[in-house]
Every structure is written in C-alpha cells, then in structure tokens.
Coordinates of C-alpha atoms in Angstrom, one line a residue:
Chain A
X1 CA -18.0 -29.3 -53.9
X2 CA -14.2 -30.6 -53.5
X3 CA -13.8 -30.5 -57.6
X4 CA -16.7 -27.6 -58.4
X5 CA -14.7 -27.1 -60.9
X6 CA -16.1 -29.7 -62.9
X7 CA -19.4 -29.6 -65.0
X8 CA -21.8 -32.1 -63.6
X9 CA -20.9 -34.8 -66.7
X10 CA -17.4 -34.3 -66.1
X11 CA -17.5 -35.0 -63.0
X12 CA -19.3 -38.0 -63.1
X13 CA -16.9 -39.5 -66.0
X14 CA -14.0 -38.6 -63.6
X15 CA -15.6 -40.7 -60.6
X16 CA -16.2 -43.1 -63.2
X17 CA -12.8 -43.4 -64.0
X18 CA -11.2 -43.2 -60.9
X19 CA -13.9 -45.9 -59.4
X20 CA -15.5 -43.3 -56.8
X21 CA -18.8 -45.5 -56.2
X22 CA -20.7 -42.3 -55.3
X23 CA -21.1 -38.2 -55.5
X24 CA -22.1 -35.7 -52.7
X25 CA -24.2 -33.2 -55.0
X26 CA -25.2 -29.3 -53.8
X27 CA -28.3 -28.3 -55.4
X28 CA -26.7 -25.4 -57.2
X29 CA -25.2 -27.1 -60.0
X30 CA -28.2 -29.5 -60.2
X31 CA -30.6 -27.0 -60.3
X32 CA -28.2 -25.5 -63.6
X33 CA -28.0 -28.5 -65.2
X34 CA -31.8 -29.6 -64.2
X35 CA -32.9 -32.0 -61.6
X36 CA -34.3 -34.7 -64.1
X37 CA -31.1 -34.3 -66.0
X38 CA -28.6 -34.7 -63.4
X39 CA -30.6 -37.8 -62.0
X40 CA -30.7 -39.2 -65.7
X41 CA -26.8 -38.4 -66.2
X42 CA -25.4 -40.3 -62.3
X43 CA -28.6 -43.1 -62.8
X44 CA -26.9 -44.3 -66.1
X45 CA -23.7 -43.6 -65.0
X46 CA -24.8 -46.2 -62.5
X47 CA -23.2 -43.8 -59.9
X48 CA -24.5 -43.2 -56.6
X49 CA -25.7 -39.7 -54.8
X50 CA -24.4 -40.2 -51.4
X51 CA -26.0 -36.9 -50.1
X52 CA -28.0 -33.5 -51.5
X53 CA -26.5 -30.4 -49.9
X54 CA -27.9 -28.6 -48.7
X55 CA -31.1 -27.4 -47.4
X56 CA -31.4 -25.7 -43.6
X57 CA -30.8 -22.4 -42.6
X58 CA -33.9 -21.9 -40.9
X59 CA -33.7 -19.7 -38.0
X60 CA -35.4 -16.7 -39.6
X61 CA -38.1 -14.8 -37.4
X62 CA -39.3 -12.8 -40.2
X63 CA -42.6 -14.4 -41.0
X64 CA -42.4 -14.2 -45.0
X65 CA -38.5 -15.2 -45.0
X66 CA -39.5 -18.1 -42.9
X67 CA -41.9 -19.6 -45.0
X68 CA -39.4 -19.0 -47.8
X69 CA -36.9 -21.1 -46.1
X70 CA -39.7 -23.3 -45.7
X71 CA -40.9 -23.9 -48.9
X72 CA -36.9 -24.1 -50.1
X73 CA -36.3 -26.9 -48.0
X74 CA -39.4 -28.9 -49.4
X75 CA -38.2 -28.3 -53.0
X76 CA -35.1 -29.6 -51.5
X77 CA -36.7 -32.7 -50.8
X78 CA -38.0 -33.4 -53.6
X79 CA -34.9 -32.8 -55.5
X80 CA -32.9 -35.3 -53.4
X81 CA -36.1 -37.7 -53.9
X82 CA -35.3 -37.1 -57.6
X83 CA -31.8 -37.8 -57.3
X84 CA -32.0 -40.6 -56.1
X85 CA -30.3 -40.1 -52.5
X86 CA -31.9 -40.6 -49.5
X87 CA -29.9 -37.9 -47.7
X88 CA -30.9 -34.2 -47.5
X89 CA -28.0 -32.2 -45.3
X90 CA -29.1 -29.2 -43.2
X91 CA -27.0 -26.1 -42.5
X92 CA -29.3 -24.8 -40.3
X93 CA -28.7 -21.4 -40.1
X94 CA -27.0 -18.2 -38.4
X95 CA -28.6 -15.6 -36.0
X96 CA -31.0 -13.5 -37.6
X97 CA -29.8 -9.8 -38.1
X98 CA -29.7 -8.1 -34.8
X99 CA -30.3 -10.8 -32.5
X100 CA -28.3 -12.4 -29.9
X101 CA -30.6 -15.6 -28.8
X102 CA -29.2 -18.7 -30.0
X103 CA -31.8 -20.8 -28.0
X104 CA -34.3 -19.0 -29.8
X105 CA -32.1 -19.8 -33.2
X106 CA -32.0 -23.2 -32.5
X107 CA -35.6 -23.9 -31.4
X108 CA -36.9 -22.5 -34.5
X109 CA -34.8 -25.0 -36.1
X110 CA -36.9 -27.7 -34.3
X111 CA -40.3 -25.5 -35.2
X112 CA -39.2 -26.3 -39.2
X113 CA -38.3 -29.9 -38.5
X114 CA -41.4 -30.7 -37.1
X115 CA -42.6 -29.4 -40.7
X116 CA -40.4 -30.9 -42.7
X117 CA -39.3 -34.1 -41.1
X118 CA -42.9 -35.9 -42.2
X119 CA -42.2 -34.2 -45.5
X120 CA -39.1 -35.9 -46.1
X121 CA -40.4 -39.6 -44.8
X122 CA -42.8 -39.0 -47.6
X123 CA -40.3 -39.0 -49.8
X124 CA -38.5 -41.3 -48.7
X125 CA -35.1 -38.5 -47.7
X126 CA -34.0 -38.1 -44.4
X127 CA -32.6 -35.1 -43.1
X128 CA -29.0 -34.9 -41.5
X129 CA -28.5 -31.6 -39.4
X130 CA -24.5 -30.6 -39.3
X131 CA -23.3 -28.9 -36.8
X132 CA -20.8 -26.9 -38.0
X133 CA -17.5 -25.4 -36.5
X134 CA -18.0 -22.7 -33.6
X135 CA -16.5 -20.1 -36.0
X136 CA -19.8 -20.6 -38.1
X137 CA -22.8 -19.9 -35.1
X138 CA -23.3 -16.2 -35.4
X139 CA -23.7 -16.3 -39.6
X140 CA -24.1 -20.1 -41.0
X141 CA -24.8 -22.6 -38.1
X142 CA -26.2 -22.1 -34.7
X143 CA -26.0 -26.0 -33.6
X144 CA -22.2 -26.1 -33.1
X145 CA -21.6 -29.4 -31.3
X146 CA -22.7 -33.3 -32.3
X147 CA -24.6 -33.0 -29.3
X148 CA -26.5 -30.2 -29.6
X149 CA -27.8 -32.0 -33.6
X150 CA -28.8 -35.0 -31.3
X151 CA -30.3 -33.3 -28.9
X152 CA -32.3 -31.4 -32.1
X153 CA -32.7 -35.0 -34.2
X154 CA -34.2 -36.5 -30.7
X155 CA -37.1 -34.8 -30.4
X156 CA -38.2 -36.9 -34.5
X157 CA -38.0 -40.2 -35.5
X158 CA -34.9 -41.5 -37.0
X159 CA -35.7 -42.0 -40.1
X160 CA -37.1 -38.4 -40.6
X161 CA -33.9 -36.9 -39.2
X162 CA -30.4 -37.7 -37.9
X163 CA -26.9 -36.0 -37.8
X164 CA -24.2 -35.4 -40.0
X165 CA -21.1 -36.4 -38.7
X166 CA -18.2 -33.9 -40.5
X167 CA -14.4 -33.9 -39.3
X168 CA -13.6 -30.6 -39.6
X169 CA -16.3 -29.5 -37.8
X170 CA -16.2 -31.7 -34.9
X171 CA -12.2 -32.8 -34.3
X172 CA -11.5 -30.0 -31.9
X173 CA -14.1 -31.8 -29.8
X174 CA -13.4 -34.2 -26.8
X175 CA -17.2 -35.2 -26.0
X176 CA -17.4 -35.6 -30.1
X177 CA -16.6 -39.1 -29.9
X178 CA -19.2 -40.1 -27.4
X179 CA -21.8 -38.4 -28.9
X180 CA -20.8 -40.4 -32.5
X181 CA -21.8 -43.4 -30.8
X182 CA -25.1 -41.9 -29.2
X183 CA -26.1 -40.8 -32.5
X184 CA -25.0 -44.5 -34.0
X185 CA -26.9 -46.2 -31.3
X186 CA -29.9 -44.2 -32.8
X187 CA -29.4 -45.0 -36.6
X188 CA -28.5 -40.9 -36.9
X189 CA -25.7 -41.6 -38.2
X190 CA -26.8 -39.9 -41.9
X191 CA -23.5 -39.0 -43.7
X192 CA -19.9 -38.9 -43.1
X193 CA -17.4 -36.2 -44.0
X194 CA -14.3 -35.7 -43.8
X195 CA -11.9 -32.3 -44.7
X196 CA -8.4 -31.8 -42.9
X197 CA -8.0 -28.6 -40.4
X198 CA -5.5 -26.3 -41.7
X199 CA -3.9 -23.1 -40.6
X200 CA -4.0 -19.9 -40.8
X201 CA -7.6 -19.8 -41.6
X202 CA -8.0 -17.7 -44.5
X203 CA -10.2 -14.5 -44.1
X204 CA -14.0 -15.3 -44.3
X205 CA -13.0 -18.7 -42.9
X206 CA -15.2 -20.5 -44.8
X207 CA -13.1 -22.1 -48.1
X208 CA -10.2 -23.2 -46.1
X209 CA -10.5 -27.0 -46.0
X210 CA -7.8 -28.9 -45.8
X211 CA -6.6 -31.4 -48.2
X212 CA -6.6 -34.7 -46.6
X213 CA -3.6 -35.3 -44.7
X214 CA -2.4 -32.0 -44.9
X215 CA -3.6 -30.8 -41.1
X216 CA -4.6 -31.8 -37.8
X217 CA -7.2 -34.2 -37.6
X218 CA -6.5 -37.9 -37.2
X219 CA -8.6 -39.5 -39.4
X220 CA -8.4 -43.1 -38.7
X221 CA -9.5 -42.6 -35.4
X222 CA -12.2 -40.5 -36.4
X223 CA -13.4 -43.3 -38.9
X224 CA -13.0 -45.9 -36.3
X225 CA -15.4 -44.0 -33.7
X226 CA -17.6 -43.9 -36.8
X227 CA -17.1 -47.5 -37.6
X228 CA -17.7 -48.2 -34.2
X229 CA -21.2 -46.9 -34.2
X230 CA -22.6 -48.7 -36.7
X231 CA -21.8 -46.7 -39.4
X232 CA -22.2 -47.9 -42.5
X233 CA -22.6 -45.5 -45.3
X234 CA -20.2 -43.6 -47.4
X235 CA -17.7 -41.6 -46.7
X236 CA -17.8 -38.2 -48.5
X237 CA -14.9 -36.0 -48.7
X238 CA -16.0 -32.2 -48.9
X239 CA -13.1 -29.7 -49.6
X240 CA -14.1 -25.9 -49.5
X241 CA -10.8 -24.8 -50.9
X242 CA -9.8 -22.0 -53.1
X243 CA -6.5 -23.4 -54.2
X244 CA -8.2 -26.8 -55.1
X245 CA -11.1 -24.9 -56.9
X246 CA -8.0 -22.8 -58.9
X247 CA -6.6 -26.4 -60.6
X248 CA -7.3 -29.3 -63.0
X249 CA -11.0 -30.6 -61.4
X250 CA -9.4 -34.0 -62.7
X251 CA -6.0 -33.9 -61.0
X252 CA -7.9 -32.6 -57.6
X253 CA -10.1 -35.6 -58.0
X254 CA -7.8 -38.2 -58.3
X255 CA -5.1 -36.5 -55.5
X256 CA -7.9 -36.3 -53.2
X257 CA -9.1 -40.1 -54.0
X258 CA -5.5 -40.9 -53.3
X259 CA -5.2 -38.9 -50.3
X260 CA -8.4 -40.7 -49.0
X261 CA -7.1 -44.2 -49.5
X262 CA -3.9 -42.7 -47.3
X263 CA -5.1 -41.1 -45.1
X264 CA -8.7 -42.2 -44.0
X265 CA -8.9 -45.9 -45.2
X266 CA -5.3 -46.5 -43.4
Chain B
X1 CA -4.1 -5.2 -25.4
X2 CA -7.2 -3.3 -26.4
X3 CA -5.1 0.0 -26.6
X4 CA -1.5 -1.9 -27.5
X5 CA -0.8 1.7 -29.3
X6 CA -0.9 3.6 -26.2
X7 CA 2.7 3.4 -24.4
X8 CA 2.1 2.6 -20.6
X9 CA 2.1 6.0 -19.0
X10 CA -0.4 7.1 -21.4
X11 CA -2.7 4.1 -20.4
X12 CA -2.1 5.0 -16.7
X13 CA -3.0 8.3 -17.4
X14 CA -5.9 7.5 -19.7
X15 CA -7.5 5.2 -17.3
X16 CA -7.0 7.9 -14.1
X17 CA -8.9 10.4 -16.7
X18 CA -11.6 7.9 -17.1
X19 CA -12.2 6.5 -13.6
X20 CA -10.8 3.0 -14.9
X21 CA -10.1 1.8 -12.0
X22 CA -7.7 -1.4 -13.2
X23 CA -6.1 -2.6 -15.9
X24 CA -4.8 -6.3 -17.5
X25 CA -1.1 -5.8 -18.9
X26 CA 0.9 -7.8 -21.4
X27 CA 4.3 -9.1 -20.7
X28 CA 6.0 -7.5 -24.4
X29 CA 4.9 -3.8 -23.1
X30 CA 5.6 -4.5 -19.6
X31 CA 9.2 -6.0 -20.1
X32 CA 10.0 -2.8 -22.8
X33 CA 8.8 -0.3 -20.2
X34 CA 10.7 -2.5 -17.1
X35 CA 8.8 -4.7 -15.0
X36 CA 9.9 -2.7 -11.6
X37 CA 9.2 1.1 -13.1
X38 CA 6.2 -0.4 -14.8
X39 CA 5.2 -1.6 -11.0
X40 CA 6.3 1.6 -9.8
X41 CA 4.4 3.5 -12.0
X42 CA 1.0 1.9 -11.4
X43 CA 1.4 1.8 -8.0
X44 CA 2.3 5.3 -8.4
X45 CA -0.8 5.8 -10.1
X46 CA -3.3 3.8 -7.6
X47 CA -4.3 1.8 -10.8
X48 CA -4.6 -2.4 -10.1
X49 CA -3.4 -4.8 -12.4
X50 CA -6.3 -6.8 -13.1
X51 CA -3.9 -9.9 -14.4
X52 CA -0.8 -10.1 -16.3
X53 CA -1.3 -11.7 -19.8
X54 CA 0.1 -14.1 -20.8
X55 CA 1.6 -17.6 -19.3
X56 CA 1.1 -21.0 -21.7
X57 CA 2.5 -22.7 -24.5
X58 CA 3.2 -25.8 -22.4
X59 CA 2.5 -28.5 -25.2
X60 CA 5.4 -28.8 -26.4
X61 CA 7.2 -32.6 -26.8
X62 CA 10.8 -31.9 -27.4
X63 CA 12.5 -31.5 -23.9
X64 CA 14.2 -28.4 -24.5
X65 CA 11.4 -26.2 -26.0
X66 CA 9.1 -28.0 -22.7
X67 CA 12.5 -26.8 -20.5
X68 CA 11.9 -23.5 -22.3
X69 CA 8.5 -23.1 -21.7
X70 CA 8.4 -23.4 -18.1
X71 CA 11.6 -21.2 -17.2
X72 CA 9.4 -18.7 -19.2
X73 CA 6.2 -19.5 -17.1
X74 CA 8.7 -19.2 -13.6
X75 CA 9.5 -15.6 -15.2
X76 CA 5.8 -14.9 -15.8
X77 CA 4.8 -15.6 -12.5
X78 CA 7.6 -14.0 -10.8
X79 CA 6.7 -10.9 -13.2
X80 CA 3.4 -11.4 -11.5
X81 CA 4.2 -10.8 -8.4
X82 CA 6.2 -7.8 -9.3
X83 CA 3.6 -5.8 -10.5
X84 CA 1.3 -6.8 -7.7
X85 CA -1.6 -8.9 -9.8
X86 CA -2.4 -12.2 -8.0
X87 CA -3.3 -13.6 -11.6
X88 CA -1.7 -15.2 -14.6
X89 CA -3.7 -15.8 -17.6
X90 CA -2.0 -19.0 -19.4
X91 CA -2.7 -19.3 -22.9
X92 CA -2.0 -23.4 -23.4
X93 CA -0.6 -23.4 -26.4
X94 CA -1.4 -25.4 -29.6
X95 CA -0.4 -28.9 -31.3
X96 CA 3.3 -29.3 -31.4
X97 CA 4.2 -29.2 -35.4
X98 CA 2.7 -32.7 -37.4
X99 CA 1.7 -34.0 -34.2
X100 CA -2.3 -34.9 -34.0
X101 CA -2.5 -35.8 -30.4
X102 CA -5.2 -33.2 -28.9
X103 CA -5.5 -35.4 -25.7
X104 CA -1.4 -35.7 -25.5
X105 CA -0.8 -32.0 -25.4
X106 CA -3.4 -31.5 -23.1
X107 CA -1.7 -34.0 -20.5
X108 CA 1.3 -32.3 -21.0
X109 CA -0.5 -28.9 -19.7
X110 CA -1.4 -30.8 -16.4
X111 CA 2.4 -32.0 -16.0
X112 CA 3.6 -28.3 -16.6
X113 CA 1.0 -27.0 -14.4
X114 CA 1.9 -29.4 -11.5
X115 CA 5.4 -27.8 -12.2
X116 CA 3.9 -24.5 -12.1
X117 CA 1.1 -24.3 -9.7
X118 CA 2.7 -24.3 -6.9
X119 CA 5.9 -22.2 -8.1
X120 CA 3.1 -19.9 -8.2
X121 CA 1.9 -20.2 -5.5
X122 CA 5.1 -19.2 -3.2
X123 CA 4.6 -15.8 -5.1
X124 CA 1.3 -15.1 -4.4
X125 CA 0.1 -16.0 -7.9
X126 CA -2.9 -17.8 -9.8
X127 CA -2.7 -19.6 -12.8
X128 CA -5.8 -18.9 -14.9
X129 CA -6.6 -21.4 -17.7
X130 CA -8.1 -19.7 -20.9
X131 CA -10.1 -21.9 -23.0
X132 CA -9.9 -20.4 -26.9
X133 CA -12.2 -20.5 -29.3
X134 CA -12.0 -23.9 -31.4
X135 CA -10.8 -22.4 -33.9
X136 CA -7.8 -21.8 -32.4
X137 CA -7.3 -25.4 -31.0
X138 CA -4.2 -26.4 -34.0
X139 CA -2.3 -23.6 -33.3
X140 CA -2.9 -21.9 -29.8
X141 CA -4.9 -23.0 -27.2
X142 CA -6.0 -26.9 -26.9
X143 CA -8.3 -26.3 -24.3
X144 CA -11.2 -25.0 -26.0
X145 CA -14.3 -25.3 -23.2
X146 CA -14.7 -24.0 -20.0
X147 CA -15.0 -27.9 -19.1
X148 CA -11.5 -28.6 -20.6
X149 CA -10.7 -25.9 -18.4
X150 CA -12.0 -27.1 -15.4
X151 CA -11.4 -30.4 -15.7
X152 CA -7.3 -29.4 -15.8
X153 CA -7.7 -27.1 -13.1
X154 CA -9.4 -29.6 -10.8
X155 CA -6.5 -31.6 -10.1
X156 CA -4.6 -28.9 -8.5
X157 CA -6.0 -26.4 -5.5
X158 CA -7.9 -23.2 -6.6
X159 CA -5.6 -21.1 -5.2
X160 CA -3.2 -22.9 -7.7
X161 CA -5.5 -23.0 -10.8
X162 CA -8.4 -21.8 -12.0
X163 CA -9.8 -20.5 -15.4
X164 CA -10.7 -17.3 -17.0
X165 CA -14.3 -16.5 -18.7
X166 CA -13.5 -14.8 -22.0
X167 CA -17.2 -14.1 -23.4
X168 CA -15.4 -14.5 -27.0
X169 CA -14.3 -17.8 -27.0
X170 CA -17.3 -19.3 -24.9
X171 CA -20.0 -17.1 -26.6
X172 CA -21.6 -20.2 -28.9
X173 CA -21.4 -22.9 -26.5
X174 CA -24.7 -23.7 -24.3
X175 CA -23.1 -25.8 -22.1
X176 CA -20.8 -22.9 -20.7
X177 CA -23.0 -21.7 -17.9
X178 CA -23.4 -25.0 -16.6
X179 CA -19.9 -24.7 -16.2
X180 CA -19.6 -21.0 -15.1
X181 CA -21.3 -22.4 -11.9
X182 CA -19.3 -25.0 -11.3
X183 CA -16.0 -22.7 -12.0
X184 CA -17.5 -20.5 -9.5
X185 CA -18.6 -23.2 -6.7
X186 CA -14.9 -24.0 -6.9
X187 CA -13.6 -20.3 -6.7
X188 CA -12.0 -21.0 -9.9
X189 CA -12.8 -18.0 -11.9
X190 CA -9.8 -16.1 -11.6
X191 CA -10.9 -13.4 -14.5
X192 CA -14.0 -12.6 -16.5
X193 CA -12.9 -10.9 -20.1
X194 CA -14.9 -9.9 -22.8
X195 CA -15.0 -8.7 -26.1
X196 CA -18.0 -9.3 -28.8
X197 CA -17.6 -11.8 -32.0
X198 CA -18.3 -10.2 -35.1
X199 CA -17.8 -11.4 -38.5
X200 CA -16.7 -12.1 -41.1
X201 CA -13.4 -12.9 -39.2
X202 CA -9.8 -11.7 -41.1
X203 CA -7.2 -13.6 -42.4
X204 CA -5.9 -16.0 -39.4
X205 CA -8.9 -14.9 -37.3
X206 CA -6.7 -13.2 -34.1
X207 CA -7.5 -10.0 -34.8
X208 CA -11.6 -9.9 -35.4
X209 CA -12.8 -9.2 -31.8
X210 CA -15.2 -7.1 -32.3
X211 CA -16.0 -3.5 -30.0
X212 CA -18.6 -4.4 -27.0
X213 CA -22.1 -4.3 -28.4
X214 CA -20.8 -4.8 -32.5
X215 CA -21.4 -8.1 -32.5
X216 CA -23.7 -11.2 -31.2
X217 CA -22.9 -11.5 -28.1
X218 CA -25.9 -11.2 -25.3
X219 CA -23.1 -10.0 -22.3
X220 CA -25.9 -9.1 -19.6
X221 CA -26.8 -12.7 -19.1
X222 CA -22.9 -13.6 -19.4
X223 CA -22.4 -11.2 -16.7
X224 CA -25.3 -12.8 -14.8
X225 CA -24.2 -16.3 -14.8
X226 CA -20.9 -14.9 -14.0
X227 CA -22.1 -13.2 -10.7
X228 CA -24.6 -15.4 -9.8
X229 CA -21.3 -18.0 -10.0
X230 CA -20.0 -15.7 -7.1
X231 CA -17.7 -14.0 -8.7
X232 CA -16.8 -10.5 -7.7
X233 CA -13.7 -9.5 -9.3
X234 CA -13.2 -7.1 -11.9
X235 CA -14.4 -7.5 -15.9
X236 CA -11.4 -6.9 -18.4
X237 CA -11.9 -5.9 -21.6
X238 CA -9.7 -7.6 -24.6
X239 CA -10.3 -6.6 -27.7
X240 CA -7.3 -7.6 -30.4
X241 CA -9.0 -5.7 -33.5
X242 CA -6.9 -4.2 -36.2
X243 CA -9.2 -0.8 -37.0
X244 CA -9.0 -0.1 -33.3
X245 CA -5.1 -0.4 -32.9
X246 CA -5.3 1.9 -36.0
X247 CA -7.1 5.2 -33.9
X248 CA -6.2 7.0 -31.4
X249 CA -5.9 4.9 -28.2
X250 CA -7.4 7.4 -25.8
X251 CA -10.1 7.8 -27.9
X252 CA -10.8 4.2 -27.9
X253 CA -9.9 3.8 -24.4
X254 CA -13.0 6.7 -23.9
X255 CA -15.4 4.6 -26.3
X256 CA -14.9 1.1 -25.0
X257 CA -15.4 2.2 -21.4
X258 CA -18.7 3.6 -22.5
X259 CA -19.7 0.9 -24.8
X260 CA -19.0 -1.6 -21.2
X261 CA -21.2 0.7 -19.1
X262 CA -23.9 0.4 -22.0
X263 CA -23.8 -2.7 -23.2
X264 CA -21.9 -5.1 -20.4
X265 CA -23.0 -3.4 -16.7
X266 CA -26.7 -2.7 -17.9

C-alpha cells in the first residue's frame, strides 16, 4: 500500500532490485491482477508475501450484511492460502449505522472469529486482528488498544488468531509495551508495522502516514519491545500517504527502504 | 467555547434566558473583556463559572519556554480565583519539537504541577488534568487516558489535582469507567464535559466535535458511571465545531441546551 502506485509486476521487480525479501499485499490489486497470477508472478520472483490485507470489518448486525462479511473473509482466506502467506490482517470494523455499543461491536467480532478462526487453520492462515488508532473506532476499528486484540485473540488458539502489532496505531500508548510482550509470550505476535505519526492530520485522517523518520514515534524502541517478545517475522512498513502515492512508486520505494534501514534497523 | 461567537454579555444574557445556570469560560475572551468586569459581570448576573479553560502546555524542555509556561499557569490560576471558579482545566501540552520522549514530557507535567498545585491552592483553585484524545498526543495533550490522568494527579492532594471527564476524548476506551470510579473514590473529578465524536473528522481534527446526540457517543451510561463515581458537580458542554461557530450563537446556545436535556440528562 506504501508504493500503490505500482502495478503488482512493477512492484515486485522494484523489491527485487532494491533486495526487499518480502511484500505486504491488499487484496485489491490481487484480485485485479488475479489471485493465481499474483502468486505465480512473487513465487518466481522468489519473493515473499509477508501479510494479505485485509479482511475484518465484521461488526455488522444486519443479518444478510453479516453473512456477507462472512463469506468475504473466507475468500480472504483462501486468497492468502493462495498467496502463499500465512497472514490474513483484520480491520475489524466500525459501529454499525446508528449504534452506540462498542461491546456489542466488538463481541460480534469474537461471534465471526469463532467462524473463521477454524477456517483459516484449515488453510493453514492465521488471522492477525489490528487494533487501530482511537480516531478509527466509531467508522473502521472498534478494538483500539493491543489489549483489547489480545483480550479478542485469547478466547482462540494461537495459531488460528493473534495480533497485529502496528506503530502508528499503538505509539501513543503507555500499557502498549506490556501488552507486546503478553501477546509475544502467546506466539500472537502475527505481523509487524511500522508508519511514523505526523501532524496536522489531514481531513478524513486516514492517508496521513508518516514517512519513517519524519514524526514522533521512536522506532527502535518499538522494535526492541518487539524483539523482545519473540518476535521474529518481518517487519512491513505500510504508508497511507497521499503525497507518497502522488510520486515515482520507484523513488518512494527505495527512500522508504532507506528510511527503514535509518530509522527502524538503527 | 461552544458559542466563541457570542461576546460575553450576550452569553450571560443568553444563558439567564435559558435557565443555564453556569458556564465554563476561556482565558482569550475573558482577558479581552477584563478578567475583573468579566467577574463583575457574572456575578452581576448570578451565573457560576463552571471552570476557567485553559492551564497546560508544561512539557516544554528549554528553561525559558518551561519558566514561561508556569508564570502563565500562576496567571491562570490567579485568573481563577478572580472570577470565582474553584477549577482550572490544564491542557498538558504536547511533544516539545523533534523530541520523541512521551514518558519525558509527561514527568515534566508532574514537576510543573508540584510547582503549581499548591500555588493553586493558596487561591482556592483545582488543577484538573484533561486527558485528549490520542490523536492529539504529538501536538497537545500527552496524557491521553483517564489513567495517565490519574496516575499524575495521585501524587499530589485532590484538592490540588484532579482530572476532568471529557466524554470526547474518552468515548472509545473500555477501560475508562474503571477509572471514572477510581477518579471519583479519590474526589478527583473536578469537571465532567461532553461533546459527541462524529466523523469524518476535518483537516487537523480540533474542530469535529460533533452536537450532543450527532454522533456515537452512548452519554447516559457516561453520565451514570460519572454519578455513580459520586460526582455531583455540573456537566459542561464543549463543543469546538466549525458549522456551529458559523450560526447564530443564541440559536445554538437554545439547541445545545435542548439536545443535553434530550440526549445527556435522559
């Protein structure tokens, strides 16, 4: 999503060349350019899918739009099982039009992953809820904290579902850092983002991920209470950024590769 | 703040009209109009202030600006006193400019505060902590959980410091109740504000509270932790929102105080 800019071939020759090991994919552009394609294209690429984003957003009460979601997420599954990666992120959804219970919201979200968790095991994926940023819980993402994921992934077993553990989301956060190594001590660990927090948020708050190293966040302390847990996997950077999106896909690839090795791997 | 457009003898009036039987004032108005006629002329008027808005901005490192900021606080408090409110709202402040260090500038609020409290105090004053919204943790507030809140205002007496409730900011996170109760077992909750989150939020996200019942938040049960916490004193309504700065403030004045007895006291 960082370089969307990018048809899916030219992105993968532009990891190639830069040596970026692996790709976070959204199932937009795979479903475009097909699913059996797009596995084809990374797999002799010999390029890695870190993560599928994303499925989720299952909070609906509406019976019909429920089973929708349901049956989404499923396909999701088995497009990530195509893929290759063994990581399906959840956004898990906003309130439902009208209504004010997040509980509710969020124990629907349980309701689905007692559906789709076995689901997933079958196919080998496992699902990484995200909490996202407090901004997000009315219209994207009821479960805003690492704890509230956990307290969601708990109730499955590991391997069916875990946590995705995002910077920008979680930074602001002073409990975030315990709850990192609660979810490490659990193998829930799924996926690890990182995107710098920038000011003034622009309107819609949603593409205004920072560049690395542009904002707030401390990253190497973020990656060592990762590191700390257990933590193993890649590291994906995911920039929602309009002024990104507007240049060369190329150039934004390499800067942010460069950024990474600055500002994260230091 | 919710009717900024209204000069202050028109919001005396306007609230006589309507029964409102207090009011929260800004410092900008107040010090335009004169802190002692704007005493004399809610005094005058029989009309409370509810709590003068706003103390803060304490994180600063460089010894001037942090020399700065508390003279200003002294002047807030003493300001305070003037116009006969027992409460200061303190808006933290946010990271000092390329500095990362959440935990440092909130360490630097309890040194101010210890400063502060009982400067306050002398006058008759008490410091009220306002946890923002996360998404203003970069560039104006810090603290951003009622548990930040508290655990700042537990090291000084709670006739020192205590916090306010702002439904807005506190609206997505399950944990605040929990922590309503232990504000109120302390007699730490110095105000109770509201104001309803609607999106999508504008450009730099200060000015998208949304008008009581707009938006997603469920205030009866906030009010109900919020009494059952003990507290007793009166409810402000803040609403920083562009359309209604842009009509006529009486009017808005008339359709908020309805939209509370609807929507907040039902």
């Amino acid at each position: 999503m960082t370089v969307k800019q990018l048809p899916l071939p030219d992105l993968v020759d532009a990891c190639l060349d830069l040596g970026v090991p692996g790709v976070g994919l959204w199932r937009d552009p795979v479903r475009s350019y097909g699913v059996e394609a797009t596995a084809k294209l990374v797999r002799d690429a010999g390029l890695a899918v870190t993560t599928l984003c994303r499925g989720g957003f299952l909070t609906a009460t509406d019976p019909r739009e429920r089973a929708e979601a349901i049956a989404d997420n499923r396909r999701a599954v088995e497009e990530a099982a195509a893929l290759g990666t063994q990581v399906l992120v959840l956004v898990s959804g906003g309130l439902p039009a009208g209504s004010k219970d997040l509980h509710g919201a969020r124990e629907r979200i349980a309701d689905a992953l007692a559906e789709l968790g076995p689901y997933a095991e079958q196919h080998g994926v496992r699902l990484a809820i995200e909490p996202l940023h407090p901004m997000f819980a009315s219209d994207r993402c009821v479960v805003s904290t690492l704890t509230q994921a956990l307290d969601l992934a708990e109730r499955f077993p590991a391997h069916q579902v875990g946590v995705t553990v995002d910077t920008y989301h979680l930074w602001w956060d002073d409990t975030a850092p315990a709850q990192i190594a609660r979810a490490g001590a659990q193998h829930r660990i799924h996926t690890f983002q990182v995107a710098d927090w920038t000011t003034p948020l622009p309107e819609g708050v949603l593409n205004g991920r920072g560049q690395l190293g542009d904002g707030a966040i401390d990253f190497p302390t973020w990656k060592h209470h990762v590191d700390s847990a257990g933590y193993t996997g890649p590291i994906e950077v995911e920039l929602f950024n309009e002024t990104l999106w507007s240049r060369d896909g190329r150039e934004v690839l390499r800067e942010t590769a460069k950024r990474f090795v600055t500002h994260v791997l230091t």
